[in-house]
Amino acid sequence: MAEQTTATPLNSRHRDLKALMAPFGGWDMPIQYEGIIAEHAWCRQKAALFDICHMGEFIFQGDFEAGGLEDVFTFSVKTIPVGRSRYGFLLNEQGGIIDDLIVFRLAEDKVMVVVNAATATNDYAVISQRLKGGAFSNITDQTGKLDIQGPLAREVMVSAFGEQVATIPYFKFITMDILGVEAIVSRTGYTGELGYEIFIPADKVCQLWDLLLKDERVKPAGLGARDVLRLEVGYSLYGSDIDEVTTPLQAGLGAFVNFDKNFVGKEALMKQKQEGVAKQKIAFRVSSRRSPRHHYEILSEGHPVGSVTSGVFSPMLGCGIGIGFAAAGEYPVGMPLTICHERVSMEAVVCELPFYDNGSLRS
Amino acid sequence: MAEMYFTKEHEWVKVTGTTGKVGISEHAAHELGDITFVELPKIGKTVKQFDVLAAIESVKAASDIFAPLSGKVLAVNDELDTTPETVNESAEEKAWMVELEISDSAELKNLMTQDQYNEFLKTL
């Protein structure tokens, strides 16, 4: 019954805060503290702090081309400027997504790869197999990660760590001294709000958590709120919306695939590009407050066309929202759909992503 | 003072004469988390004891609400259409969902009293 889970360094902090805990990706994680709706609102209005220590971090050091790293992902690593990061995929030979990840260019010859928790062990094995040289290490256990997200995140960070944080642009990062150790502060996140991801040695993460929570503009938020926040802005969740049998082209994420370079899975994607995809991602908005949920069926004019992969009640829109996959075809904005599961049936219309586009992300 | 009875599925019914107001317990509301939607039945609908009466959704889950007693729906609390969060704030008072005309009060023997329900919660 009890799933074997790993605790992050902040586990006792979460328990002191009476968080509802649950297993996620092999880790014992906080789902909510005060409540998902309240934490979601705090993130959209103030600044929310998330324990993201469960995510995986790897370091590659060496020659990107000779070491084989340049061909591992769907994007070029060598063209990422130092101090910038890039989002993309690790694919299998069939073009299926083994993981979605971000690569941080730390130095001329050094990158950090940040991956999902549940997939980290497999990712590390797959990448290791594909490399031909260089030094590759898994630093997940030694690395703490906190995300601070929300329109007040910059003011909070400047109060805590000084003006140098204020000027970091979106998808750039700096390395700086925090609590006497070297930390990475990156203008990235998973909420659609202005925010930072902070990577710090694991033995300092409790101190950093306490420091940031002393600021009354900051409250902790759990993975429940994080899931609502990310879906409102249309971000995919690995394991729900994307997986090893879904390609970036099917998932509408072709923008993160660079066909001008080599990568594992390229042939399969080229073929899919020519022949067309068998399934495609669609987004829809429900006409009531009902939530579509994972595995609910999607119907068009009474015929099943696909199934829901993510759905929530959106506090920002005041209705249910969802994304799912449907048989290839035309799904114009405004097209009516029915979402069904057992006794539950809800009317919906196809819409564009993101559902919510008024966040402070790029401010 | 109306008598309050509970089901094992965490519905309550407050009986006044031949009518009863129905809702879900504070325990259930807490377990569900933030309530985002309540589906209420049509007025006039008749239900048997333990049949599906209504539905409720939270950020985390979707659940059915079962009729604690057989009867006919006399009224519904349609304020919950726009403010379902009332269930979190006042599950056993303001967030009544359905008023039933009770068709067989002998069915009360299948329900728990407040004290029995409190004991039942300790076993969960």
Coordinates of C-alpha atoms in Angstrom, one line a residue:
Chain A
M1 CA 0.0 0.0 0.0
A2 CA 2.5 2.6 1.2
E3 CA 4.5 3.8 -1.8
Q4 CA 8.3 4.1 -1.2
T5 CA 9.0 7.8 -1.4
T6 CA 12.0 10.1 -0.8
A7 CA 11.7 13.1 1.4
T8 CA 13.0 16.5 0.3
P9 CA 15.1 18.5 2.9
L10 CA 12.0 20.5 3.6
N11 CA 9.7 17.6 4.6
S12 CA 9.6 18.6 8.3
R13 CA 8.8 22.2 7.3
H14 CA 5.8 21.0 5.3
R15 CA 4.6 18.8 8.2
D16 CA 4.9 21.7 10.6
L17 CA 2.8 23.8 8.2
K18 CA 0.2 20.9 8.3
A19 CA 0.5 20.4 4.6
L20 CA -1.5 17.6 2.9
M21 CA 1.3 15.3 1.6
A22 CA 1.2 12.8 -1.2
P23 CA 3.6 10.8 -3.3
F24 CA 4.6 12.5 -6.6
G25 CA 7.2 11.1 -8.9
G26 CA 8.6 8.9 -6.1
W27 CA 8.8 11.8 -3.6
D28 CA 6.7 12.7 -0.6
M29 CA 5.5 16.2 -1.7
P30 CA 3.1 18.9 -0.3
I31 CA -0.1 19.0 -2.3
Q32 CA -1.6 21.9 -0.4
Y33 CA -1.2 24.0 2.8
E34 CA -4.0 26.5 3.2
G35 CA -6.0 25.3 0.1
I36 CA -5.4 25.0 -3.6
I37 CA -7.7 27.9 -4.5
A38 CA -6.1 30.3 -1.9
E39 CA -2.6 29.3 -2.9
H40 CA -3.4 29.8 -6.6
A41 CA -4.8 33.2 -5.9
W42 CA -1.7 34.2 -3.8
C43 CA 0.6 33.2 -6.7
R44 CA -1.4 35.2 -9.2
Q45 CA -1.6 38.3 -6.9
K46 CA 1.5 38.2 -4.6
A47 CA 4.4 35.7 -4.5
A48 CA 4.1 31.9 -3.9
L49 CA 7.0 29.7 -2.8
F50 CA 7.2 26.1 -4.0
D51 CA 9.5 23.2 -2.9
I52 CA 10.7 21.8 -6.1
C53 CA 13.6 19.8 -4.7
H54 CA 12.2 16.7 -6.3
M55 CA 13.2 17.7 -9.8
G56 CA 16.4 16.2 -11.2
E57 CA 19.6 18.0 -12.0
F58 CA 22.5 16.7 -14.0
I59 CA 25.9 18.4 -15.0
F60 CA 27.7 17.8 -18.2
Q61 CA 31.2 19.1 -18.6
G62 CA 33.3 18.7 -21.7
D63 CA 33.1 19.3 -25.5
F64 CA 29.5 19.3 -26.5
E65 CA 30.1 18.0 -30.0
A66 CA 32.9 15.5 -29.3
G67 CA 31.1 14.4 -26.2
G68 CA 27.9 13.7 -28.1
L69 CA 25.7 16.1 -26.0
E70 CA 24.9 18.2 -29.1
D71 CA 22.8 15.4 -30.6
V72 CA 21.0 14.3 -27.4
F73 CA 18.2 16.8 -27.3
T74 CA 15.8 18.4 -29.9
F75 CA 17.6 21.7 -29.6
S76 CA 21.2 22.8 -30.0
V77 CA 23.1 23.1 -26.7
K78 CA 26.2 24.8 -28.2
T79 CA 24.2 27.8 -29.5
I80 CA 22.7 28.5 -26.0
P81 CA 24.6 31.6 -24.8
V82 CA 26.3 31.3 -21.4
G83 CA 23.8 32.6 -18.8
R84 CA 20.8 31.5 -20.8
S85 CA 18.6 28.4 -20.7
R86 CA 16.5 26.5 -23.3
Y87 CA 13.5 24.2 -23.2
G88 CA 13.1 21.1 -25.3
F89 CA 12.9 17.3 -25.3
L90 CA 14.8 14.1 -24.9
L91 CA 13.2 11.7 -27.5
N92 CA 13.3 8.0 -28.2
E93 CA 13.9 6.6 -31.7
Q94 CA 10.2 6.8 -32.5
G95 CA 10.1 10.5 -31.6
G96 CA 8.2 9.8 -28.4
I97 CA 9.0 12.1 -25.5
I98 CA 11.2 10.5 -22.8
D99 CA 11.2 13.8 -21.0
D100 CA 10.8 17.6 -21.3
L101 CA 13.6 19.5 -19.8
I102 CA 15.6 22.7 -19.6
V103 CA 19.3 23.1 -20.2
F104 CA 21.2 25.9 -18.5
R105 CA 24.5 27.0 -20.1
L106 CA 26.7 27.5 -17.1
A107 CA 30.0 28.0 -18.9
E108 CA 31.6 27.5 -22.3
D109 CA 32.0 23.8 -21.6
K110 CA 29.4 23.2 -18.9
V111 CA 25.6 22.8 -18.7
M112 CA 23.1 21.8 -16.1
V113 CA 20.1 19.7 -17.3
V114 CA 16.9 20.0 -15.2
V115 CA 14.4 17.2 -15.6
N116 CA 11.2 15.9 -14.1
A117 CA 11.3 13.9 -10.9
A118 CA 9.6 10.7 -12.0
T119 CA 11.8 10.4 -15.1
A120 CA 15.1 11.5 -13.7
T121 CA 16.7 8.1 -13.1
N122 CA 15.8 6.9 -16.6
D123 CA 16.8 10.2 -18.2
Y124 CA 20.2 9.9 -16.6
A125 CA 20.7 6.4 -17.9
V126 CA 19.5 7.3 -21.5
I127 CA 21.7 10.4 -21.7
S128 CA 24.7 8.6 -20.3
Q129 CA 24.3 5.9 -23.0
R130 CA 24.2 8.5 -25.8
L131 CA 27.3 10.4 -24.6
K132 CA 30.6 9.6 -26.1
G133 CA 32.8 11.7 -23.8
G134 CA 32.9 14.4 -21.2
A135 CA 32.0 14.2 -17.6
F136 CA 28.3 13.6 -16.7
S137 CA 27.0 13.5 -13.2
N138 CA 23.7 13.4 -11.4
I139 CA 23.6 16.1 -8.7
T140 CA 19.9 15.7 -7.8
D141 CA 20.6 14.6 -4.2
Q142 CA 23.0 17.5 -3.5
T143 CA 20.8 20.1 -5.1
G144 CA 17.9 22.0 -3.6
K145 CA 15.4 23.9 -5.7
L146 CA 12.9 26.5 -4.7
D147 CA 10.5 28.4 -7.1
I148 CA 9.2 31.8 -6.2
Q149 CA 6.5 32.9 -8.5
G150 CA 4.1 35.8 -8.7
P151 CA 3.9 39.5 -9.6
L152 CA 5.7 40.5 -6.3
A153 CA 8.5 37.9 -6.8
R154 CA 11.0 40.4 -8.1
E155 CA 10.5 42.8 -5.2
V156 CA 10.8 40.0 -2.7
M157 CA 14.0 38.7 -4.3
V158 CA 15.5 42.2 -4.4
S159 CA 14.7 42.8 -0.8
A160 CA 16.4 39.5 0.1
F161 CA 19.4 39.4 -2.3
G162 CA 19.9 42.9 -3.7
E163 CA 19.5 44.7 -7.0
Q164 CA 21.5 42.2 -9.1
V165 CA 18.4 40.0 -9.2
A166 CA 16.2 42.8 -10.6
T167 CA 17.6 42.8 -14.1
I168 CA 17.5 39.1 -15.0
P169 CA 15.5 38.8 -18.2
Y170 CA 13.1 35.9 -19.0
F171 CA 15.0 32.6 -19.6
K172 CA 18.3 34.0 -18.3
F173 CA 20.0 33.2 -15.0
I174 CA 22.8 34.5 -12.8
T175 CA 25.1 32.7 -10.4
M176 CA 25.4 34.5 -7.1
D177 CA 26.2 34.1 -3.5
I178 CA 23.2 33.2 -1.3
L179 CA 23.7 32.3 2.4
G180 CA 27.4 32.1 1.7
V181 CA 27.2 29.5 -1.1
E182 CA 27.0 29.6 -4.9
A183 CA 23.4 29.6 -6.1
I184 CA 21.8 29.8 -9.5
V185 CA 18.9 32.3 -9.8
S186 CA 16.9 31.8 -13.1
R187 CA 14.0 33.8 -14.5
T188 CA 12.0 30.7 -15.3
G189 CA 9.0 28.9 -13.9
Y190 CA 5.8 26.9 -14.4
T191 CA 3.0 29.3 -13.5
G192 CA 2.8 32.1 -16.1
E193 CA 3.8 34.6 -13.5
L194 CA 7.0 36.6 -13.1
G195 CA 9.3 34.4 -11.1
Y196 CA 12.5 32.7 -10.3
E197 CA 13.8 29.2 -9.9
I198 CA 16.6 29.0 -7.3
F199 CA 19.1 26.2 -7.3
I200 CA 21.2 26.0 -4.1
P201 CA 23.1 23.2 -2.3
A202 CA 20.6 20.9 -0.6
D203 CA 22.0 21.6 2.9
K204 CA 21.1 25.3 2.5
V205 CA 17.6 25.0 1.2
C206 CA 15.8 25.0 4.6
Q207 CA 17.5 28.2 5.5
L208 CA 16.6 29.8 2.1
W209 CA 12.9 28.6 2.6
D210 CA 12.8 30.2 6.0
L211 CA 14.4 33.4 4.8
L212 CA 11.9 33.8 1.9
L213 CA 8.9 32.9 4.0
K214 CA 9.8 35.6 6.6
D215 CA 8.7 38.1 3.9
E216 CA 5.0 38.6 4.5
R217 CA 4.4 38.9 0.7
V218 CA 5.3 35.2 0.4
K219 CA 3.3 32.2 1.2
P220 CA 4.0 28.5 0.5
A221 CA 2.1 26.8 -2.3
G222 CA 1.8 23.1 -3.1
L223 CA 1.7 20.9 -6.2
G224 CA -2.1 21.2 -6.3
A225 CA -2.0 25.0 -7.0
R226 CA 1.0 24.5 -9.3
D227 CA -1.0 22.1 -11.5
V228 CA -3.9 24.7 -11.8
L229 CA -1.4 27.5 -12.5
R230 CA 0.4 25.6 -15.2
L231 CA -2.7 24.4 -17.0
E232 CA -4.2 27.9 -17.1
V233 CA -1.2 29.0 -19.1
G234 CA -1.3 25.8 -21.2
Y235 CA 2.0 24.1 -20.1
S236 CA 2.2 20.4 -20.6
L237 CA 2.7 18.0 -17.6
Y238 CA 5.0 15.1 -18.3
G239 CA 3.2 11.8 -17.7
S240 CA -0.2 13.3 -18.2
D241 CA -0.1 15.3 -21.4
I242 CA 3.1 14.1 -22.9
D243 CA 4.9 10.7 -22.7
E244 CA 6.9 8.2 -24.6
V245 CA 4.1 7.5 -27.1
T246 CA 3.5 11.2 -27.8
T247 CA 5.7 13.2 -30.1
P248 CA 6.4 17.0 -29.8
L249 CA 4.5 17.4 -33.1
Q250 CA 1.4 15.7 -31.8
A251 CA 1.6 17.8 -28.7
G252 CA 1.8 21.0 -30.6
L253 CA 5.3 21.6 -29.3
G254 CA 7.2 21.6 -32.6
A255 CA 8.6 25.0 -31.9
F256 CA 11.0 23.3 -29.5
V257 CA 12.4 21.0 -32.1
N258 CA 15.3 22.2 -34.3
F259 CA 15.3 20.2 -37.6
D260 CA 18.5 21.8 -38.7
K261 CA 20.5 19.6 -36.4
N262 CA 20.8 15.9 -35.5
F263 CA 19.0 14.3 -32.6
V264 CA 17.6 10.9 -31.7
G265 CA 14.1 10.6 -33.0
K266 CA 14.6 13.1 -35.9
E267 CA 13.8 10.5 -38.6
A268 CA 10.6 9.6 -37.0
L269 CA 9.6 13.2 -36.6
M270 CA 10.5 14.0 -40.3
K271 CA 8.3 11.2 -41.4
Q272 CA 5.5 12.4 -39.2
K273 CA 5.9 15.9 -40.6
Q274 CA 5.5 14.6 -44.1
E275 CA 2.7 12.1 -43.5
G276 CA 0.9 14.0 -40.9
V277 CA 0.1 13.1 -37.2
A278 CA -2.5 10.5 -36.2
K279 CA -3.5 12.4 -33.1
Q280 CA -3.2 16.1 -32.1
K281 CA -3.5 18.2 -28.9
I282 CA -6.7 20.2 -28.5
A283 CA -7.6 22.7 -25.8
F284 CA -11.2 23.4 -24.7
R285 CA -13.2 25.4 -22.2
V286 CA -16.2 24.0 -20.4
S287 CA -19.5 25.9 -20.3
S288 CA -19.9 25.3 -16.5
R289 CA -17.8 25.1 -13.4
R290 CA -17.4 21.4 -14.0
S291 CA -13.8 20.0 -14.3
P292 CA -12.8 17.8 -17.1
R293 CA -10.4 15.1 -15.7
H294 CA -7.7 12.8 -17.0
H295 CA -9.1 10.0 -19.2
Y296 CA -12.6 11.6 -19.6
E297 CA -13.8 11.0 -23.2
I298 CA -14.0 13.8 -25.8
L299 CA -16.9 13.6 -28.2
S300 CA -17.7 15.7 -31.3
E301 CA -21.3 15.4 -32.7
G302 CA -21.8 12.3 -30.5
H303 CA -18.7 10.5 -31.8
P304 CA -15.7 9.8 -29.6
V305 CA -12.7 11.6 -31.0
G306 CA -10.2 11.4 -28.1
S307 CA -9.6 11.8 -24.4
V308 CA -8.7 14.4 -21.8
T309 CA -5.1 14.4 -20.5
S310 CA -5.4 17.4 -18.1
G311 CA -8.3 19.3 -16.7
V312 CA -9.1 21.6 -13.8
F313 CA -11.5 24.2 -12.6
S314 CA -9.8 27.5 -13.6
P315 CA -10.3 30.2 -10.9
M316 CA -9.2 32.9 -13.4
L317 CA -11.8 31.9 -16.0
G318 CA -14.5 30.7 -13.6
C319 CA -15.0 27.5 -15.6
G320 CA -13.5 24.1 -16.3
I321 CA -10.6 24.0 -18.8
G322 CA -8.8 21.1 -20.3
I323 CA -6.4 19.7 -22.8
G324 CA -6.5 16.4 -24.5
F325 CA -5.7 14.4 -27.6
A326 CA -8.0 13.8 -30.5
A327 CA -7.8 12.0 -33.8
A328 CA -6.2 14.2 -36.4
G329 CA -8.7 16.6 -38.0
E330 CA -10.0 20.1 -38.0
Y331 CA -10.8 21.5 -34.5
P332 CA -11.5 25.2 -35.2
V333 CA -11.8 27.6 -32.2
G334 CA -15.4 27.6 -31.1
M335 CA -16.2 24.1 -32.2
P336 CA -18.5 22.4 -29.8
L337 CA -17.4 19.3 -27.9
T338 CA -18.9 17.1 -25.2
I339 CA -16.7 15.8 -22.4
C340 CA -18.1 12.5 -20.9
H341 CA -17.3 10.2 -18.1
E342 CA -19.9 7.7 -16.7
R343 CA -22.8 9.8 -15.5
V344 CA -21.0 13.1 -16.0
S345 CA -21.4 15.0 -19.2
M346 CA -20.3 18.6 -19.9
E347 CA -20.5 20.9 -22.9
A348 CA -17.2 22.5 -24.1
V349 CA -15.8 24.5 -27.0
V350 CA -12.4 24.3 -28.6
C351 CA -10.2 27.3 -27.6
E352 CA -6.7 28.6 -28.1
L353 CA -3.8 28.2 -25.6
P354 CA -3.0 29.8 -23.2
F355 CA -6.4 29.8 -21.5
Y356 CA -5.1 32.7 -19.3
D357 CA -2.7 35.2 -20.8
N358 CA -2.7 38.0 -18.3
G359 CA 0.0 36.9 -16.0
S360 CA 3.1 38.9 -15.0
L361 CA 5.5 36.4 -16.7
R362 CA 7.3 38.9 -18.9
S363 CA 6.9 42.0 -16.8
Chain B
M1 CA -34.3 21.6 17.1
A2 CA -34.0 19.4 14.1
E3 CA -32.5 15.9 14.5
M4 CA -29.4 15.3 12.4
Y5 CA -28.6 11.9 10.9
F6 CA -25.6 10.8 8.9
T7 CA -24.7 8.2 6.2
K8 CA -21.5 6.2 5.9
E9 CA -20.9 8.2 2.7
H10 CA -20.8 11.4 4.8
E11 CA -24.2 12.9 3.8
W12 CA -26.3 14.4 6.6
V13 CA -30.0 15.0 6.8
K14 CA -31.7 17.3 9.2
V15 CA -35.2 16.1 9.8
T16 CA -38.0 18.5 10.7
G17 CA -41.4 16.8 10.7
T18 CA -41.9 15.2 7.3
T19 CA -39.1 17.1 5.5
G20 CA -35.4 16.9 5.7
K21 CA -32.5 19.1 4.5
V22 CA -29.5 17.3 3.0
G23 CA -25.9 18.2 2.8
I24 CA -22.4 16.7 3.2
S25 CA -20.5 16.6 6.5
E26 CA -17.7 18.9 7.5
H27 CA -15.4 15.9 7.5
A28 CA -16.3 15.2 3.8
A29 CA -15.9 18.8 2.8
H30 CA -12.5 18.9 4.4
E31 CA -11.5 15.7 2.7
L32 CA -12.6 17.0 -0.7
G33 CA -10.7 20.3 -0.4
D34 CA -11.8 23.4 -2.3
I35 CA -15.3 22.8 -3.7
T36 CA -15.7 24.2 -7.2
F37 CA -19.0 22.8 -8.4
V38 CA -22.3 21.3 -7.0
E39 CA -24.8 19.6 -9.3
L40 CA -28.3 19.8 -7.8
P41 CA -31.3 17.7 -8.8
K42 CA -34.5 19.0 -10.4
I43 CA -37.3 20.0 -8.1
G44 CA -39.9 17.2 -8.1
K45 CA -37.4 14.4 -8.7
T46 CA -38.0 11.3 -6.5
V47 CA -35.2 9.3 -5.2
K48 CA -34.8 6.1 -3.2
Q49 CA -32.6 5.9 -0.1
F50 CA -28.9 5.7 -1.1
D51 CA -29.5 6.5 -4.8
V52 CA -27.5 9.3 -6.4
L53 CA -29.1 12.6 -5.5
A54 CA -26.5 15.2 -6.5
A55 CA -22.8 15.5 -7.5
I56 CA -20.0 17.6 -6.1
E57 CA -16.5 18.5 -7.5
S58 CA -13.5 19.8 -5.8
V59 CA -10.1 20.9 -7.2
K60 CA -9.0 17.3 -6.4
A61 CA -12.0 15.0 -7.2
A62 CA -15.5 14.4 -8.4
S63 CA -18.0 12.6 -6.2
D64 CA -21.6 11.6 -6.1
I65 CA -23.9 12.6 -3.2
F66 CA -26.4 9.9 -2.2
A67 CA -29.9 10.4 -0.8
P68 CA -29.9 9.7 2.9
L69 CA -33.6 8.9 2.7
S70 CA -36.2 8.1 0.0
G71 CA -38.3 11.1 -1.0
K72 CA -39.2 13.9 -3.4
V73 CA -37.1 17.0 -4.0
L74 CA -39.0 20.0 -2.6
A75 CA -36.2 22.6 -3.0
V76 CA -32.6 23.0 -3.8
N77 CA -30.0 25.6 -2.6
D78 CA -29.2 27.2 -5.9
E79 CA -26.9 29.7 -4.3
L80 CA -24.4 26.9 -4.5
D81 CA -24.4 27.2 -8.3
T82 CA -22.4 30.4 -8.0
T83 CA -20.8 30.0 -4.6
P84 CA -19.9 26.3 -4.1
E85 CA -17.2 27.4 -1.7
T86 CA -20.0 27.8 0.9
V87 CA -19.6 24.0 1.3
N88 CA -16.1 24.5 2.7
E89 CA -17.2 27.4 4.9
S90 CA -20.3 26.0 6.4
A91 CA -20.9 22.4 5.3
E92 CA -23.5 21.5 8.0
E93 CA -25.4 24.8 8.1
K94 CA -25.5 27.2 5.2
A95 CA -24.5 24.6 2.5
W96 CA -27.6 22.5 2.7
M97 CA -28.1 21.2 -0.9
V98 CA -31.5 19.6 -1.2
E99 CA -34.8 19.6 0.8
L100 CA -36.6 16.3 0.6
E101 CA -40.2 15.4 1.4
I102 CA -39.5 12.2 3.4
S103 CA -41.5 9.3 2.1
D104 CA -40.6 6.7 4.8
S105 CA -39.2 7.9 8.1
A106 CA -38.6 4.2 9.1
E107 CA -35.5 4.4 6.9
L108 CA -33.9 6.6 9.6
K109 CA -32.9 3.3 11.3
N110 CA -30.4 2.9 8.5
L111 CA -28.6 6.1 9.4
M112 CA -26.3 7.2 12.2
T113 CA -26.9 9.7 14.9
Q114 CA -24.4 12.5 15.5
D115 CA -22.7 10.5 18.2
Q116 CA -22.6 7.4 16.2
Y117 CA -21.2 9.3 13.2
N118 CA -18.5 10.9 15.4
E119 CA -17.5 7.4 16.6
F120 CA -17.6 6.2 12.9
L121 CA -15.1 8.9 11.9
K122 CA -12.7 7.7 14.5
T123 CA -12.6 4.3 12.8
L124 CA -11.6 5.8 9.4

